[in-house]
Amino acid sequence: MDLLATAAATSDHPMLEVRDVRMSFDDNVVLKGVDLTVHEHEVVSLIGASGSGKSTLLRCINLLEQIDDGQILLDGVDITDPRADSDKVRAQIGVVFQHYNLFPHMTVLDNVTLASRKVLRMGKAEAAERGRAMLERIGVGDKCDVYPDQLSGGQQQRVAIARAIVTNPKILLLDEITSALDPILVGEVLDLVIDLKREGATIIMATHEMSFAKHISDAVVFLEQGVICEKGTPEQIFEHPQHPETENFLKRVLDWMN
């Protein structure tokens, strides 16, 4: 998928299928039979309290955590099959974490082009050209040769997003990408996510930004204690929740925000 292409409407093609996924850390059961389908060009927001399983689900999708049972299919291929090449799978998935995870000893350009060079085996010149174009596009084209600690938090997170999308992944996973930012910097990162949606990206986003989730999402999923309690359109979830757990969570969050 070319993230620089013209925006596309949500399709009927399932880009990601999570089927009865269960996952535990020793005796702590974190995911308890999760089923989720994300269609191509769809933006799905995961909401829920800390510890509800949002981040663990994203880590399972990217094969950073091994599931105990169930299946995860990416574009129709079972990526949880033991025979699957995890490096090749991860090359098709872009991931952005809340704490940037940029390599401090590498320049911004080297951070962005690392996967292109090492995983996709792209030539250094071509990788650099694509990396510079991507950094220019997200507004930090003049920062190619500086190091991460010379950037603001918002700039570092935008670089992390550039690194995730420069390889044209099939799906983008965003894990609380604004939680480590000062409030004044949150907007510039969220604006970039809006741009990605307009351009047709397929995104799963764990977030505490309720107003943003309501604005950008095609579907919102509420998790509690490792279970999907409710999934629906933003209007359904935020205006007419069907489950008491969803209603109680939103009331607590919105009361705190006010």
mmCIF file of C-alpha atoms in Angstrom:
data_model
loop_
_atom_site.group_PDB
_atom_site.id
_atom_site.type_symbol
_atom_site.label_atom_id
_atom_site.label_comp_id
_atom_site.label_asym_id
_atom_site.label_seq_id
_atom_site.Cartn_x
_atom_site.Cartn_y
_atom_site.Cartn_z
ATOM 1 C CA MET A 1 0.000 0.000 0.000
ATOM 2 C CA ASP A 2 1.350 3.397 -0.984
ATOM 3 C CA LEU A 3 0.661 5.824 1.831
ATOM 4 C CA LEU A 4 1.368 8.710 -0.503
ATOM 5 C CA ALA A 5 -1.523 7.701 -2.752
ATOM 6 C CA THR A 6 -4.916 9.342 -2.995
ATOM 7 C CA ALA A 7 -7.279 8.540 -0.132
ATOM 8 C CA ALA A 8 -9.358 5.406 -0.546
ATOM 9 C CA ALA A 9 -12.662 4.501 1.053
ATOM 10 C CA THR A 10 -12.795 1.660 3.540
ATOM 11 C CA SER A 11 -12.965 -1.582 1.566
ATOM 12 C CA ASP A 12 -14.575 -4.937 2.246
ATOM 13 C CA HIS A 13 -11.156 -6.598 2.159
ATOM 14 C CA PRO A 14 -10.086 -7.781 5.639
ATOM 15 C CA MET A 15 -6.500 -6.629 6.113
ATOM 16 C CA LEU A 16 -6.278 -8.053 9.642
ATOM 17 C CA GLU A 17 -8.214 -10.867 11.301
ATOM 18 C CA VAL A 18 -7.728 -11.699 14.970
ATOM 19 C CA ARG A 19 -9.454 -14.991 15.749
ATOM 20 C CA ASP A 20 -10.090 -16.125 19.341
ATOM 21 C CA VAL A 21 -6.663 -14.912 20.482
ATOM 22 C CA ARG A 22 -5.643 -15.798 24.019
ATOM 23 C CA MET A 23 -2.458 -14.734 25.722
ATOM 24 C CA SER A 24 -1.096 -14.971 29.274
ATOM 25 C CA PHE A 25 1.912 -13.847 31.262
ATOM 26 C CA ASP A 26 2.372 -16.816 33.582
ATOM 27 C CA ASP A 27 -0.870 -16.946 35.612
ATOM 28 C CA ASN A 28 -2.046 -13.508 34.436
ATOM 29 C CA VAL A 29 -4.490 -13.974 31.548
ATOM 30 C CA VAL A 30 -4.247 -10.789 29.468
ATOM 31 C CA LEU A 31 -6.273 -11.616 26.355
ATOM 32 C CA LYS A 32 -9.304 -13.868 26.739
ATOM 33 C CA GLY A 33 -10.500 -14.893 23.305
ATOM 34 C CA VAL A 34 -10.257 -11.676 21.281
ATOM 35 C CA ASP A 35 -11.929 -11.538 17.857
ATOM 36 C CA LEU A 36 -11.354 -8.496 15.661
ATOM 37 C CA THR A 37 -11.465 -7.757 11.938
ATOM 38 C CA VAL A 38 -9.913 -4.620 10.451
ATOM 39 C CA HIS A 39 -10.640 -3.843 6.812
ATOM 40 C CA GLU A 40 -8.313 -2.176 4.347
ATOM 41 C CA HIS A 41 -8.191 1.637 4.738
ATOM 42 C CA GLU A 42 -10.055 1.397 8.064
ATOM 43 C CA VAL A 43 -9.014 3.225 11.240
ATOM 44 C CA VAL A 44 -9.881 1.291 14.407
ATOM 45 C CA SER A 45 -9.324 2.783 17.854
ATOM 46 C CA LEU A 46 -8.820 0.603 20.914
ATOM 47 C CA ILE A 47 -10.024 2.217 24.121
ATOM 48 C CA GLY A 48 -10.105 0.964 27.699
ATOM 49 C CA ALA A 49 -8.404 1.382 31.042
ATOM 50 C CA SER A 50 -4.711 0.690 31.531
ATOM 51 C CA GLY A 51 -4.245 -3.063 31.783
ATOM 52 C CA SER A 52 -7.257 -3.860 29.610
ATOM 53 C CA GLY A 53 -5.097 -5.547 26.971
ATOM 54 C CA LYS A 54 -4.804 -2.849 24.296
ATOM 55 C CA SER A 55 -1.008 -2.718 24.094
ATOM 56 C CA THR A 56 -0.656 -6.485 24.485
ATOM 57 C CA LEU A 57 -2.998 -7.008 21.537
ATOM 58 C CA LEU A 58 -0.885 -4.704 19.383
ATOM 59 C CA ARG A 59 2.289 -6.472 20.462
ATOM 60 C CA CYS A 60 0.740 -9.839 19.573
ATOM 61 C CA ILE A 61 -0.207 -8.545 16.120
ATOM 62 C CA ASN A 62 3.405 -7.483 15.557
ATOM 63 C CA LEU A 63 4.653 -10.834 16.928
ATOM 64 C CA LEU A 64 6.469 -9.152 19.809
ATOM 65 C CA GLU A 65 4.456 -11.393 22.129
ATOM 66 C CA GLN A 66 3.579 -15.014 21.408
ATOM 67 C CA ILE A 67 -0.085 -15.944 21.661
ATOM 68 C CA ASP A 68 -1.194 -19.043 23.547
ATOM 69 C CA ASP A 69 -4.100 -19.873 21.263
ATOM 70 C CA GLY A 70 -5.997 -18.548 18.258
ATOM 71 C CA GLN A 71 -4.860 -17.076 14.949
ATOM 72 C CA ILE A 72 -3.825 -13.714 13.522
ATOM 73 C CA LEU A 73 -4.119 -13.271 9.760
ATOM 74 C CA LEU A 74 -2.505 -10.388 7.875
ATOM 75 C CA ASP A 75 -3.947 -9.931 4.395
ATOM 76 C CA GLY A 76 -5.205 -13.511 4.502
ATOM 77 C CA VAL A 77 -1.936 -15.088 5.694
ATOM 78 C CA ASP A 78 -1.670 -16.731 9.117
ATOM 79 C CA ILE A 79 1.253 -14.860 10.661
ATOM 80 C CA THR A 80 1.002 -16.858 13.901
ATOM 81 C CA ASP A 81 1.832 -20.083 12.084
ATOM 82 C CA PRO A 82 5.110 -21.333 13.648
ATOM 83 C CA ARG A 83 6.548 -21.563 10.140
ATOM 84 C CA ALA A 84 5.986 -17.852 9.467
ATOM 85 C CA ASP A 85 9.112 -15.701 9.068
ATOM 86 C CA SER A 86 8.654 -13.099 11.820
ATOM 87 C CA ASP A 87 11.089 -10.629 10.238
ATOM 88 C CA LYS A 88 9.209 -10.703 6.935
ATOM 89 C CA VAL A 89 5.920 -10.303 8.783
ATOM 90 C CA ARG A 90 7.162 -7.291 10.753
ATOM 91 C CA ALA A 91 8.388 -5.705 7.518
ATOM 92 C CA GLN A 92 4.718 -5.486 6.503
ATOM 93 C CA ILE A 93 3.607 -3.870 9.774
ATOM 94 C CA GLY A 94 4.476 -0.359 10.886
ATOM 95 C CA VAL A 95 4.598 0.203 14.654
ATOM 96 C CA VAL A 96 4.886 3.412 16.656
ATOM 97 C CA PHE A 97 5.253 3.262 20.433
ATOM 98 C CA GLN A 98 4.607 5.959 23.028
ATOM 99 C CA HIS A 99 8.301 6.481 23.830
ATOM 100 C CA TYR A 100 9.573 6.940 20.237
ATOM 101 C CA ASN A 101 12.263 4.203 20.502
ATOM 102 C CA LEU A 102 14.610 6.051 18.159
ATOM 103 C CA PHE A 103 18.242 4.956 18.254
ATOM 104 C CA PRO A 104 20.094 7.814 20.009
ATOM 105 C CA HIS A 105 23.446 7.091 18.326
ATOM 106 C CA MET A 106 21.991 7.317 14.815
ATOM 107 C CA THR A 107 20.966 10.399 12.866
ATOM 108 C CA VAL A 108 17.317 11.019 12.082
ATOM 109 C CA LEU A 109 17.821 9.885 8.488
ATOM 110 C CA ASP A 110 19.621 6.712 9.548
ATOM 111 C CA ASN A 111 16.786 5.915 11.974
ATOM 112 C CA VAL A 112 14.192 6.314 9.239
ATOM 113 C CA THR A 113 16.089 4.307 6.612
ATOM 114 C CA LEU A 114 17.272 1.450 8.830
ATOM 115 C CA ALA A 115 14.450 -0.972 7.971
ATOM 116 C CA SER A 116 14.625 -0.150 4.272
ATOM 117 C CA ARG A 117 18.341 -0.964 4.221
ATOM 118 C CA LYS A 118 18.489 -3.918 6.584
ATOM 119 C CA VAL A 119 15.121 -5.650 6.081
ATOM 120 C CA LEU A 120 14.089 -4.695 2.556
ATOM 121 C CA ARG A 121 17.719 -4.740 1.343
ATOM 122 C CA MET A 122 17.241 -1.423 -0.411
ATOM 123 C CA GLY A 123 20.343 0.355 -1.684
ATOM 124 C CA LYS A 124 21.697 3.111 0.550
ATOM 125 C CA ALA A 125 21.107 5.873 -2.014
ATOM 126 C CA GLU A 126 17.520 4.831 -2.743
ATOM 127 C CA ALA A 127 16.745 4.419 0.960
ATOM 128 C CA ALA A 128 18.185 7.862 1.706
ATOM 129 C CA GLU A 129 16.159 9.449 -1.103
ATOM 130 C CA ARG A 130 12.930 7.904 0.175
ATOM 131 C CA GLY A 131 13.782 8.761 3.767
ATOM 132 C CA ARG A 132 14.504 12.408 2.963
ATOM 133 C CA ALA A 133 11.253 12.681 1.007
ATOM 134 C CA MET A 134 9.287 11.213 3.910
ATOM 135 C CA LEU A 135 10.920 13.511 6.472
ATOM 136 C CA GLU A 136 10.240 16.498 4.231
ATOM 137 C CA ARG A 137 6.625 15.435 3.935
ATOM 138 C CA ILE A 138 6.082 15.319 7.701
ATOM 139 C CA GLY A 139 7.733 18.671 8.268
ATOM 140 C CA VAL A 140 11.184 17.755 9.573
ATOM 141 C CA GLY A 141 13.119 17.628 6.312
ATOM 142 C CA ASP A 142 15.755 19.949 7.772
ATOM 143 C CA LYS A 143 16.504 17.497 10.608
ATOM 144 C CA CYS A 144 17.959 14.627 8.560
ATOM 145 C CA ASP A 145 21.471 14.935 9.922
ATOM 146 C CA VAL A 146 20.743 15.699 13.576
ATOM 147 C CA TYR A 147 20.373 13.207 16.416
ATOM 148 C CA PRO A 148 17.120 12.412 18.257
ATOM 149 C CA ASP A 149 18.085 14.239 21.454
ATOM 150 C CA GLN A 150 18.240 17.463 19.420
ATOM 151 C CA LEU A 151 14.528 17.203 18.587
ATOM 152 C CA SER A 152 11.425 18.088 20.565
ATOM 153 C CA GLY A 153 9.175 15.265 21.719
ATOM 154 C CA GLY A 154 6.685 16.020 18.964
ATOM 155 C CA GLN A 155 9.425 15.979 16.336
ATOM 156 C CA GLN A 156 10.782 12.680 17.666
ATOM 157 C CA GLN A 157 7.336 11.102 17.479
ATOM 158 C CA ARG A 158 6.846 12.351 13.925
ATOM 159 C CA VAL A 159 10.205 10.821 12.995
ATOM 160 C CA ALA A 160 9.076 7.551 14.587
ATOM 161 C CA ILE A 161 5.931 7.643 12.445
ATOM 162 C CA ALA A 162 8.015 8.381 9.352
ATOM 163 C CA ARG A 163 10.189 5.360 10.145
ATOM 164 C CA ALA A 164 7.067 3.205 10.472
ATOM 165 C CA ILE A 165 5.457 4.248 7.182
ATOM 166 C CA VAL A 166 8.460 4.712 4.880
ATOM 167 C CA THR A 167 8.388 0.991 3.990
ATOM 168 C CA ASN A 168 4.719 1.222 2.912
ATOM 169 C CA PRO A 169 3.383 -1.268 5.489
ATOM 170 C CA LYS A 170 0.074 -3.032 5.041
ATOM 171 C CA ILE A 171 -1.079 -1.892 8.474
ATOM 172 C CA LEU A 172 0.049 0.685 11.018
ATOM 173 C CA LEU A 173 -0.106 0.049 14.778
ATOM 174 C CA LEU A 174 -0.082 3.113 17.026
ATOM 175 C CA ASP A 175 0.324 2.472 20.743
ATOM 176 C CA GLU A 176 -0.565 5.510 22.890
ATOM 177 C CA ILE A 177 1.628 7.690 20.700
ATOM 178 C CA THR A 178 0.729 10.946 22.456
ATOM 179 C CA SER A 179 0.912 9.849 26.101
ATOM 180 C CA ALA A 180 4.575 10.843 26.507
ATOM 181 C CA LEU A 181 4.119 14.253 24.885
ATOM 182 C CA ASP A 182 3.499 17.649 26.427
ATOM 183 C CA PRO A 183 -0.098 18.713 25.699
ATOM 184 C CA ILE A 184 1.069 21.460 23.353
ATOM 185 C CA LEU A 185 2.831 18.881 21.161
ATOM 186 C CA VAL A 186 -0.042 16.405 20.950
ATOM 187 C CA GLY A 187 -1.824 18.270 18.170
ATOM 188 C CA GLU A 188 1.030 18.146 15.684
ATOM 189 C CA VAL A 189 1.305 14.365 16.010
ATOM 190 C CA LEU A 190 -2.440 13.800 15.759
ATOM 191 C CA ASP A 191 -2.574 16.010 12.664
ATOM 192 C CA LEU A 192 -0.135 13.625 11.005
ATOM 193 C CA VAL A 193 -2.372 10.659 11.862
ATOM 194 C CA ILE A 194 -5.300 12.504 10.270
ATOM 195 C CA ASP A 195 -3.196 12.958 7.122
ATOM 196 C CA LEU A 196 -2.456 9.212 7.057
ATOM 197 C CA LYS A 197 -6.160 8.419 7.313
ATOM 198 C CA ARG A 198 -6.919 10.753 4.422
ATOM 199 C CA GLU A 199 -4.326 8.944 2.346
ATOM 200 C CA GLY A 200 -5.898 5.537 2.921
ATOM 201 C CA ALA A 201 -3.750 3.997 5.653
ATOM 202 C CA THR A 202 -5.056 1.005 7.599
ATOM 203 C CA ILE A 203 -4.548 1.850 11.269
ATOM 204 C CA ILE A 204 -5.147 0.246 14.654
ATOM 205 C CA MET A 205 -4.629 2.810 17.392
ATOM 206 C CA ALA A 206 -4.634 2.323 21.153
ATOM 207 C CA THR A 207 -5.425 5.700 22.652
ATOM 208 C CA HIS A 208 -6.669 7.639 25.663
ATOM 209 C CA GLU A 209 -7.521 10.597 23.416
ATOM 210 C CA MET A 210 -11.288 10.073 23.384
ATOM 211 C CA SER A 211 -12.193 13.127 21.312
ATOM 212 C CA PHE A 212 -9.599 12.193 18.718
ATOM 213 C CA ALA A 213 -10.810 8.592 18.582
ATOM 214 C CA LYS A 214 -14.350 9.847 18.069
ATOM 215 C CA HIS A 215 -13.218 12.152 15.273
ATOM 216 C CA ILE A 216 -10.900 9.906 13.284
ATOM 217 C CA SER A 217 -12.142 6.336 13.742
ATOM 218 C CA ASP A 218 -14.240 4.200 11.455
ATOM 219 C CA ALA A 219 -14.747 1.828 14.380
ATOM 220 C CA VAL A 220 -14.061 1.983 18.119
ATOM 221 C CA VAL A 221 -13.346 -1.109 20.234
ATOM 222 C CA PHE A 222 -13.725 -1.056 24.011
ATOM 223 C CA LEU A 223 -11.640 -3.619 25.904
ATOM 224 C CA GLU A 224 -11.951 -4.529 29.558
ATOM 225 C CA GLN A 225 -9.865 -7.166 31.318
ATOM 226 C CA GLY A 226 -8.743 -8.766 28.071
ATOM 227 C CA VAL A 227 -12.185 -8.987 26.491
ATOM 228 C CA ILE A 228 -13.781 -6.906 23.738
ATOM 229 C CA CYS A 229 -16.941 -5.698 25.455
ATOM 230 C CA GLU A 230 -18.209 -3.595 22.600
ATOM 231 C CA LYS A 231 -17.355 -2.560 19.046
ATOM 232 C CA GLY A 232 -19.186 -0.043 16.896
ATOM 233 C CA THR A 233 -19.047 3.263 15.106
ATOM 234 C CA PRO A 234 -17.797 6.246 17.111
ATOM 235 C CA GLU A 235 -21.357 7.519 17.379
ATOM 236 C CA GLN A 236 -22.590 4.171 18.707
ATOM 237 C CA ILE A 237 -19.821 3.828 21.272
ATOM 238 C CA PHE A 238 -19.642 7.410 22.523
ATOM 239 C CA GLU A 239 -23.279 8.445 22.214
ATOM 240 C CA HIS A 240 -25.205 5.187 22.659
ATOM 241 C CA PRO A 241 -23.054 2.541 24.396
ATOM 242 C CA GLN A 242 -24.863 -0.774 24.773
ATOM 243 C CA HIS A 243 -22.906 -2.279 27.664
ATOM 244 C CA PRO A 244 -22.772 -0.909 31.231
ATOM 245 C CA GLU A 245 -18.985 -1.436 31.285
ATOM 246 C CA THR A 246 -18.555 0.832 28.261
ATOM 247 C CA GLU A 247 -20.862 3.468 29.698
ATOM 248 C CA ASN A 248 -19.094 3.445 33.064
ATOM 249 C CA PHE A 249 -15.653 3.712 31.486
ATOM 250 C CA LEU A 250 -16.635 6.642 29.284
ATOM 251 C CA LYS A 251 -18.314 8.412 32.192
ATOM 252 C CA ARG A 252 -15.164 8.099 34.316
ATOM 253 C CA VAL A 253 -12.928 9.315 31.493
ATOM 254 C CA LEU A 254 -15.146 12.205 30.465
ATOM 255 C CA ASP A 255 -15.723 13.299 34.089
ATOM 256 C CA TRP A 256 -11.947 13.339 34.601
ATOM 257 C CA MET A 257 -11.411 15.335 31.394
ATOM 258 C CA ASN A 258 -13.986 17.917 32.512
#
